[in-house]
CSV table of C-alpha atoms and ligand atoms in Angstrom, one decimal:
chain,number,residue,atom,x,y,z
A,4,ARG,CA,-9.5,-6.5,-38.9
A,5,GLN,CA,-11.9,-7.9,-36.4
A,6,VAL,CA,-9.4,-10.7,-35.5
A,7,THR,CA,-6.5,-8.3,-35.3
A,8,SER,CA,-8.2,-5.9,-32.9
A,9,ASP,CA,-9.2,-8.9,-30.7
A,10,VAL,CA,-5.6,-10.1,-30.6
A,11,SER,CA,-4.3,-6.7,-29.6
A,12,PHE,CA,-7.1,-6.3,-27.1
A,13,HIS,CA,-6.1,-9.5,-25.4
A,14,SER,CA,-2.4,-8.8,-25.5
A,15,VAL,CA,-3.0,-5.4,-23.8
A,16,SER,CA,-5.2,-7.0,-21.1
A,17,PHE,CA,-2.6,-9.8,-20.6
A,18,SER,CA,0.3,-7.4,-20.1
A,19,GLU,CA,-1.8,-5.4,-17.7
A,20,THR,CA,-2.5,-8.4,-15.5
A,21,ASP,CA,1.2,-9.2,-15.4
A,22,HIS,CA,1.6,-6.3,-13.1
A,23,PRO,CA,0.9,-6.8,-9.4
A,24,ARG,CA,-2.3,-5.1,-8.1
A,25,VAL,CA,-1.1,-3.3,-5.0
A,26,LEU,CA,-2.7,-2.1,-1.8
A,27,ILE,CA,-0.8,0.2,0.6
A,28,THR,CA,-2.3,0.5,4.1
A,29,GLY,CA,-1.5,3.4,6.4
A,30,GLY,CA,-0.8,5.2,3.1
A,31,LEU,CA,-0.9,8.8,4.5
A,32,GLY,CA,2.1,8.3,6.9
A,33,GLN,CA,5.7,9.2,6.1
A,34,LEU,CA,6.3,6.6,3.4
A,35,GLY,CA,3.0,5.7,1.7
A,36,VAL,CA,2.7,8.5,-0.8
A,37,GLY,CA,6.3,8.2,-2.0
A,38,LEU,CA,6.0,4.5,-2.3
A,39,ALA,CA,2.8,4.8,-4.3
A,40,LYS,CA,4.6,7.2,-6.7
A,41,LEU,CA,7.4,4.8,-7.2
A,42,LEU,CA,5.2,1.8,-7.7
A,43,ARG,CA,2.8,3.6,-10.1
A,44,LYS,CA,5.8,4.5,-12.3
A,45,ARG,CA,6.6,0.8,-12.4
A,46,PHE,CA,3.2,-0.9,-12.5
A,47,GLY,CA,0.8,1.8,-13.8
A,48,LYS,CA,-1.2,4.4,-11.9
A,49,ASN,CA,-4.4,2.3,-11.5
A,50,ASN,CA,-2.6,-0.8,-10.3
A,51,VAL,CA,-1.6,0.9,-7.0
A,52,ILE,CA,-4.2,1.8,-4.4
A,53,LEU,CA,-3.3,4.0,-1.4
A,54,SER,CA,-5.5,3.6,1.6
A,55,ASP,CA,-5.9,5.1,5.1
A,56,ILE,CA,-8.6,6.1,7.6
A,57,ARG,CA,-7.9,9.8,7.1
A,58,LYS,CA,-9.1,12.1,4.4
A,59,PRO,CA,-6.3,12.5,1.7
A,60,PRO,CA,-5.1,16.0,0.7
A,61,ASP,CA,-6.1,17.0,-2.9
A,62,HIS,CA,-2.7,16.2,-4.4
A,63,VAL,CA,-2.8,12.6,-3.1
A,64,PHE,CA,-6.5,12.1,-4.1
A,65,TYR,CA,-6.0,13.3,-7.7
A,66,ASN,CA,-2.7,11.4,-8.3
A,67,GLY,CA,-4.2,7.9,-8.3
A,68,PRO,CA,-6.7,5.6,-6.6
A,69,PHE,CA,-7.3,6.2,-2.9
A,70,ILE,CA,-9.7,4.2,-0.8
A,71,TYR,CA,-10.9,4.2,2.9
A,72,SER,CA,-9.6,1.1,4.7
A,73,ASP,CA,-9.5,0.3,8.4
A,74,ILE,CA,-7.2,-2.5,9.1
A,75,LEU,CA,-9.1,-3.3,12.3
A,76,ASP,CA,-12.2,-4.0,10.2
A,77,TYR,CA,-11.5,-7.5,8.7
A,78,LYS,CA,-14.6,-7.4,6.4
A,79,ASN,CA,-13.7,-4.0,5.0
A,80,LEU,CA,-10.2,-5.2,4.3
A,81,ARG,CA,-11.3,-8.4,2.6
A,82,GLU,CA,-13.8,-6.5,0.5
A,83,ILE,CA,-11.1,-4.2,-0.8
A,84,VAL,CA,-8.7,-7.1,-1.6
A,85,VAL,CA,-11.4,-9.1,-3.4
A,86,ASN,CA,-13.0,-6.2,-5.3
A,87,ASN,CA,-9.7,-4.8,-6.5
A,88,ARG,CA,-8.0,-8.2,-7.2
A,89,ILE,CA,-5.1,-7.2,-5.0
A,90,THR,CA,-2.0,-9.4,-5.3
A,91,TRP,CA,0.7,-7.4,-3.3
A,92,LEU,CA,0.1,-5.7,0.0
A,93,PHE,CA,2.4,-3.1,1.7
A,94,HIS,CA,1.3,-2.8,5.3
A,95,TYR,CA,2.3,0.6,6.6
A,96,SER,CA,-0.3,1.2,9.4
A,97,ALA,CA,1.4,1.5,12.7
A,98,LEU,CA,2.0,3.7,15.7
A,99,LEU,CA,5.7,4.6,16.1
A,100,SER,CA,7.9,4.4,19.1
A,101,ALA,CA,7.3,7.6,21.0
A,102,ILE,CA,3.5,7.9,20.3
A,103,GLY,CA,3.0,4.2,21.0
A,104,GLU,CA,4.3,4.7,24.6
A,105,ALA,CA,1.8,7.6,25.0
A,106,ASN,CA,-1.2,5.3,24.0
A,107,VAL,CA,-0.3,1.6,24.5
A,108,PRO,CA,-3.8,0.2,24.1
A,109,LEU,CA,-4.2,1.9,20.7
A,110,ALA,CA,-0.7,0.8,19.7
A,111,ARG,CA,-1.5,-2.7,20.7
A,112,ALA,CA,-4.7,-2.7,18.7
A,113,VAL,CA,-3.2,-1.2,15.5
A,114,ASN,CA,0.2,-2.8,15.6
A,115,ILE,CA,-0.8,-6.3,16.8
A,116,THR,CA,-4.5,-6.9,16.1
A,117,GLY,CA,-4.3,-5.0,12.8
A,118,LEU,CA,-1.4,-7.1,11.8
A,119,HIS,CA,-3.3,-10.3,12.5
A,120,ASN,CA,-6.0,-9.2,10.1
A,121,ILE,CA,-3.4,-8.4,7.5
A,122,LEU,CA,-1.7,-11.8,7.9
A,123,ASP,CA,-5.0,-13.7,7.6
A,124,ILE,CA,-6.2,-11.8,4.6
A,125,ALA,CA,-2.8,-12.2,2.9
A,126,ALA,CA,-2.7,-15.9,3.6
A,127,GLU,CA,-6.3,-16.4,2.5
A,128,HIS,CA,-5.8,-14.6,-0.8
A,129,SER,CA,-2.2,-15.7,-1.6
A,130,LEU,CA,-0.9,-12.1,-1.4
A,131,ARG,CA,2.8,-11.2,-1.4
A,132,LEU,CA,3.0,-9.2,1.8
A,133,PHE,CA,5.5,-6.5,2.9
A,134,VAL,CA,5.6,-5.5,6.5
A,135,PRO,CA,8.2,-2.9,7.6
A,136,SER,CA,10.1,-3.6,10.8
A,137,THR,CA,12.6,-1.3,12.5
A,138,ILE,CA,15.8,-0.7,14.5
A,139,GLY,CA,13.3,-0.4,17.3
A,140,ALA,CA,12.8,-4.2,17.2
A,141,PHE,CA,16.0,-4.4,19.2
A,142,GLY,CA,16.6,-3.5,22.8
A,143,PRO,CA,19.2,-2.9,25.5
A,144,THR,CA,20.4,-6.5,25.6
A,145,SER,CA,21.0,-6.6,21.8
A,146,PRO,CA,24.5,-5.9,20.5
A,147,ARG,CA,24.4,-2.2,19.6
A,148,ASN,CA,27.5,-1.8,17.5
A,149,SER,CA,26.9,-3.4,15.2
A,150,THR,CA,23.5,-5.2,15.3
A,151,PRO,CA,23.2,-8.3,13.1
A,152,ASP,CA,20.0,-9.7,11.7
A,153,LEU,CA,19.9,-12.6,14.2
A,154,CYS,CA,20.6,-11.7,17.8
A,155,ILE,CA,18.8,-11.1,21.1
A,156,GLN,CA,15.6,-9.0,20.6
A,157,ARG,CA,14.1,-7.8,23.8
A,158,PRO,CA,12.8,-4.3,23.0
A,159,ARG,CA,11.2,-2.2,25.8
A,160,THR,CA,8.6,-0.3,23.8
A,161,ILE,CA,5.2,-1.5,22.6
A,162,TYR,CA,6.3,-0.5,19.1
A,163,GLY,CA,9.3,-2.7,19.3
A,164,VAL,CA,7.4,-5.6,20.9
A,165,SER,CA,4.8,-5.4,18.2
A,166,LYS,CA,7.4,-5.4,15.4
A,167,VAL,CA,9.2,-8.4,16.8
A,168,HIS,CA,5.8,-10.0,16.9
A,169,ALA,CA,5.2,-9.1,13.3
A,170,GLU,CA,8.6,-10.5,12.2
A,171,LEU,CA,7.9,-13.8,14.0
A,172,MET,CA,4.3,-14.1,12.9
A,173,GLY,CA,5.1,-13.3,9.3
A,174,GLU,CA,7.9,-15.9,9.2
A,175,TYR,CA,5.7,-18.4,11.0
A,176,TYR,CA,2.9,-17.9,8.3
A,177,HIS,CA,5.6,-18.3,5.7
A,178,TYR,CA,6.8,-21.6,6.9
A,179,ARG,CA,3.4,-22.9,8.1
A,180,TYR,CA,1.1,-21.7,5.3
A,181,GLY,CA,3.5,-20.7,2.5
A,182,LEU,CA,2.7,-16.9,2.8
A,183,ASP,CA,5.1,-14.9,0.7
A,184,PHE,CA,6.1,-12.6,3.6
A,185,ARG,CA,8.9,-10.1,3.2
A,186,CYS,CA,10.2,-7.7,5.9
A,187,LEU,CA,12.9,-5.0,6.2
A,188,ARG,CA,14.1,-3.5,9.4
A,189,TYR,CA,14.2,0.2,8.6
A,190,PRO,CA,16.5,2.8,10.3
A,191,GLY,CA,15.2,6.3,11.0
A,192,ILE,CA,13.9,7.6,7.6
A,193,ILE,CA,14.6,11.2,6.5
A,194,SER,CA,12.1,12.7,4.0
A,195,ALA,CA,11.4,16.2,2.8
A,196,ASP,CA,7.8,16.0,1.3
A,197,SER,CA,6.3,14.0,4.2
A,198,GLN,CA,6.6,14.3,8.0
A,199,PRO,CA,7.2,11.4,10.3
A,200,GLY,CA,4.8,11.2,13.3
A,201,GLY,CA,5.6,10.1,16.8
A,202,GLY,CA,9.0,8.5,16.3
A,203,THR,CA,12.3,8.8,18.3
A,204,THR,CA,14.2,9.6,15.1
A,205,ASP,CA,11.9,12.5,14.1
A,206,TYR,CA,14.4,15.1,15.2
A,207,ALA,CA,16.5,14.3,12.1
A,208,VAL,CA,13.6,15.6,9.9
A,209,GLN,CA,12.5,18.5,12.1
A,210,ILE,CA,16.0,20.1,12.2
A,211,PHE,CA,15.7,20.9,8.4
A,212,HIS,CA,12.3,22.6,8.8
A,213,ASP,CA,13.4,24.6,11.9
A,214,ALA,CA,16.7,25.6,10.4
A,215,ILE,CA,15.0,27.0,7.3
A,216,LYS,CA,12.1,28.6,9.2
A,217,SER,CA,13.9,30.2,12.2
A,218,GLY,CA,17.6,29.3,12.1
A,219,LYS,CA,17.1,27.7,15.6
A,220,PHE,CA,16.6,24.0,16.5
A,221,GLN,CA,15.9,22.5,19.9
A,222,CYS,CA,16.9,18.8,19.9
A,223,ASN,CA,15.1,16.3,22.2
A,224,LEU,CA,18.0,13.8,22.1
A,225,LYS,CA,21.6,14.2,23.6
A,226,PRO,CA,24.2,15.5,21.1
A,227,ASP,CA,26.1,12.2,20.9
A,228,THR,CA,23.1,9.8,20.4
A,229,CYS,CA,24.2,7.8,17.4
A,230,LEU,CA,21.4,6.0,15.4
A,231,PRO,CA,21.2,4.3,12.0
A,232,MET,CA,19.5,6.6,9.4
A,233,MET,CA,18.5,6.5,5.7
A,234,TYR,CA,17.2,8.9,3.0
A,235,ILE,CA,13.6,8.0,1.9
A,236,ASP,CA,14.5,7.3,-1.7
A,237,ASP,CA,16.9,4.5,-0.6
A,238,CYS,CA,14.3,3.1,1.8
A,239,LEU,CA,11.6,3.0,-1.0
A,240,LYS,CA,14.1,1.5,-3.5
A,241,ALA,CA,15.0,-1.3,-0.9
A,242,THR,CA,11.4,-2.0,-0.4
A,243,LEU,CA,10.6,-2.5,-4.1
A,244,ASP,CA,13.8,-4.4,-4.6
A,245,VAL,CA,13.1,-6.9,-1.8
A,246,MET,CA,9.5,-7.4,-3.1
A,247,GLU,CA,10.8,-8.0,-6.6
A,248,ALA,CA,13.6,-10.3,-5.5
A,249,PRO,CA,13.2,-14.0,-6.6
A,250,ALA,CA,12.1,-16.1,-3.7
A,251,ALA,CA,15.1,-18.3,-4.2
A,252,ALA,CA,17.5,-15.4,-3.5
A,253,LEU,CA,16.0,-14.8,0.0
A,254,SER,CA,17.9,-16.8,2.6
A,255,MET,CA,15.8,-15.2,5.2
A,256,ARG,CA,12.5,-13.2,5.4
A,257,THR,CA,13.4,-10.3,7.7
A,258,TYR,CA,16.5,-8.2,6.8
A,259,ASN,CA,18.3,-5.3,8.3
A,260,ILE,CA,18.9,-2.4,5.8
A,261,ASN,CA,21.2,0.6,6.5
A,262,ALA,CA,22.8,3.6,4.9
A,263,MET,CA,24.6,5.6,7.6
A,264,SER,CA,24.7,6.3,11.3
A,265,PHE,CA,25.0,9.8,12.8
A,266,SER,CA,24.3,11.7,16.0
A,267,PRO,CA,22.4,15.1,16.4
A,268,GLU,CA,25.7,17.0,16.6
A,269,GLU,CA,27.1,15.4,13.5
A,270,LEU,CA,23.9,16.1,11.6
A,271,ALA,CA,23.9,19.7,12.9
A,272,GLN,CA,27.5,20.2,11.6
A,273,GLU,CA,26.4,19.1,8.2
A,274,VAL,CA,23.3,21.3,8.2
A,275,LYS,CA,25.5,24.3,9.2
A,276,LYS,CA,27.4,23.9,5.9
A,277,HIS,CA,24.1,25.1,4.3
A,278,ILE,CA,22.9,27.4,7.1
A,279,PRO,CA,26.0,28.5,9.1
A,280,GLU,CA,24.0,30.7,11.5
A,281,LEU,CA,22.0,27.7,12.8
A,282,GLN,CA,21.7,27.6,16.6
A,283,VAL,CA,21.2,24.2,18.1
A,284,THR,CA,20.2,23.7,21.8
A,285,TYR,CA,19.5,20.5,23.6
A,286,ASN,CA,16.4,19.9,25.8
A,287,VAL,CA,16.5,16.2,26.3
A,288,ASP,CA,13.2,14.3,26.5
A,289,ALA,CA,14.0,11.5,29.0
A,290,ALA,CA,11.5,9.0,27.5
A,291,ARG,CA,12.8,9.4,23.9
A,292,GLN,CA,16.4,9.3,25.1
A,293,ALA,CA,15.8,6.0,27.0
A,294,ILE,CA,14.3,4.6,23.8
A,295,ALA,CA,17.2,5.8,21.6
A,296,ASP,CA,19.8,4.5,24.1
A,297,SER,CA,18.3,1.0,23.8
A,298,TRP,CA,18.5,0.9,20.0
A,299,PRO,CA,21.3,-0.1,17.6
A,300,MET,CA,24.0,2.5,17.0
A,301,ASN,CA,25.2,0.8,13.8
A,302,PHE,CA,23.2,-1.7,11.8
A,303,ASP,CA,24.7,-4.7,10.0
A,304,ASP,CA,22.9,-5.2,6.7
A,305,SER,CA,25.4,-7.5,5.1
A,306,ASN,CA,22.8,-10.3,4.4
A,307,ALA,CA,20.6,-7.9,2.4
A,308,ARG,CA,23.7,-6.7,0.4
A,309,ARG,CA,24.7,-10.3,-0.3
A,310,ASP,CA,21.3,-11.9,-1.0
A,311,TRP,CA,19.5,-9.4,-3.2
A,312,GLY,CA,22.1,-6.8,-3.9
A,313,TRP,CA,21.0,-4.0,-1.5
A,314,LYS,CA,23.1,-0.8,-1.9
A,315,HIS,CA,22.3,2.6,-0.6
A,316,ASP,CA,22.9,5.8,-2.7
A,317,PHE,CA,22.8,8.6,-0.1
A,318,ASP,CA,25.4,9.2,2.5
A,319,LEU,CA,25.1,12.1,5.1
A,320,SER,CA,26.3,14.9,2.9
A,321,GLU,CA,24.2,13.8,-0.1
A,322,LEU,CA,21.2,13.5,2.2
A,323,VAL,CA,21.6,17.0,3.6
A,324,THR,CA,22.2,18.6,0.2
A,325,THR,CA,19.1,16.8,-1.2
A,326,MET,CA,16.9,17.9,1.7
A,327,PHE,CA,17.9,21.5,1.1
A,328,ASN,CA,17.4,21.2,-2.6
A,329,ILE,CA,13.9,20.0,-2.1
A,330,LEU,CA,12.9,22.2,0.9
A,331,GLY,CA,14.8,25.2,-0.5
A,332,SER,CA,17.1,26.9,2.0
A,333,ASP,CA,16.3,30.1,0.2
A,334,SER,CA,12.7,30.0,1.4
A,335,ARG,CA,13.8,31.6,4.7
B,30,LIG,C1,10.8,5.7,15.3
B,30,LIG,O1,11.6,6.5,15.6
B,30,LIG,O2,9.9,5.2,16.0
B,30,LIG,C2,10.8,5.2,13.8
B,30,LIG,C3,11.7,4.0,13.7
B,30,LIG,C4,13.1,4.1,13.8
B,30,LIG,O3,11.2,2.9,13.6
B,30,LIG,N1,11.3,6.2,13.0
């Protein structure tokens, strides 16, 4: 009996260590909590640690491990990775496009200096590292319709510049030091349970909340501004899929992913199918409009589809129906 229980003890602990031990930085932004939920289902609740510099709301704190981590503090980061035997790191800390322009020194510190800390820790401890990039890594001289993985990248925001830097540094660490770096360029992400903060594509989330609350929405982009977009579930699925893909399947380390492209007026038309009385007005924010006008209108993600089988599930009408199902258009 003694031997039997020893064997089963060992087999349990072996199968537990087969799972990656995950750390998510910037975990209280738009994507971290949803990603933690998905990863905890797959790898077990205690194998996924959310981290941020902010205090988590109760529902986040009680749903699994949460820890304070400041990516600008190298020793704090190293301590967390070592003490928790981290093997996979998802690096979500960043200032987005619009807010980055409002505070360039902070964006530079978080998005560039912070990334350097992450790269060094990941290389030092042989972590598999995911860093999100963005449609914002392209600029006015990139082909906009459609934008391939490899083309001119001369973005005009600190956010875009820092993301091109992240793509290049991650790939450099991969070829130079063997770092298992994986990166996806996200479109604008639409989510119901979490709010984006400080992005150019934020209008596409705000419209749902305002439509439900007041039946009125004032858009800060022109009606015909077409940008690539994606529902959060597709984004999180792509992120897990690329992290689980065998290294041999990856012909590159930074991939575009896409689901759909739409403009504010096309989104408003779809929202009106659920809330016909919605009134949309336009009060264009020149700074955000300039950013949007420099970004891709359509995103070519054929390499991701070919290499690791990327496929989106949500188109515009499914996205809008799902948002109203979750937010409840009846709550007006
Ligand atoms: C932003 O608008 O800044 C982000 C993005 C597209 O990267 N949502």
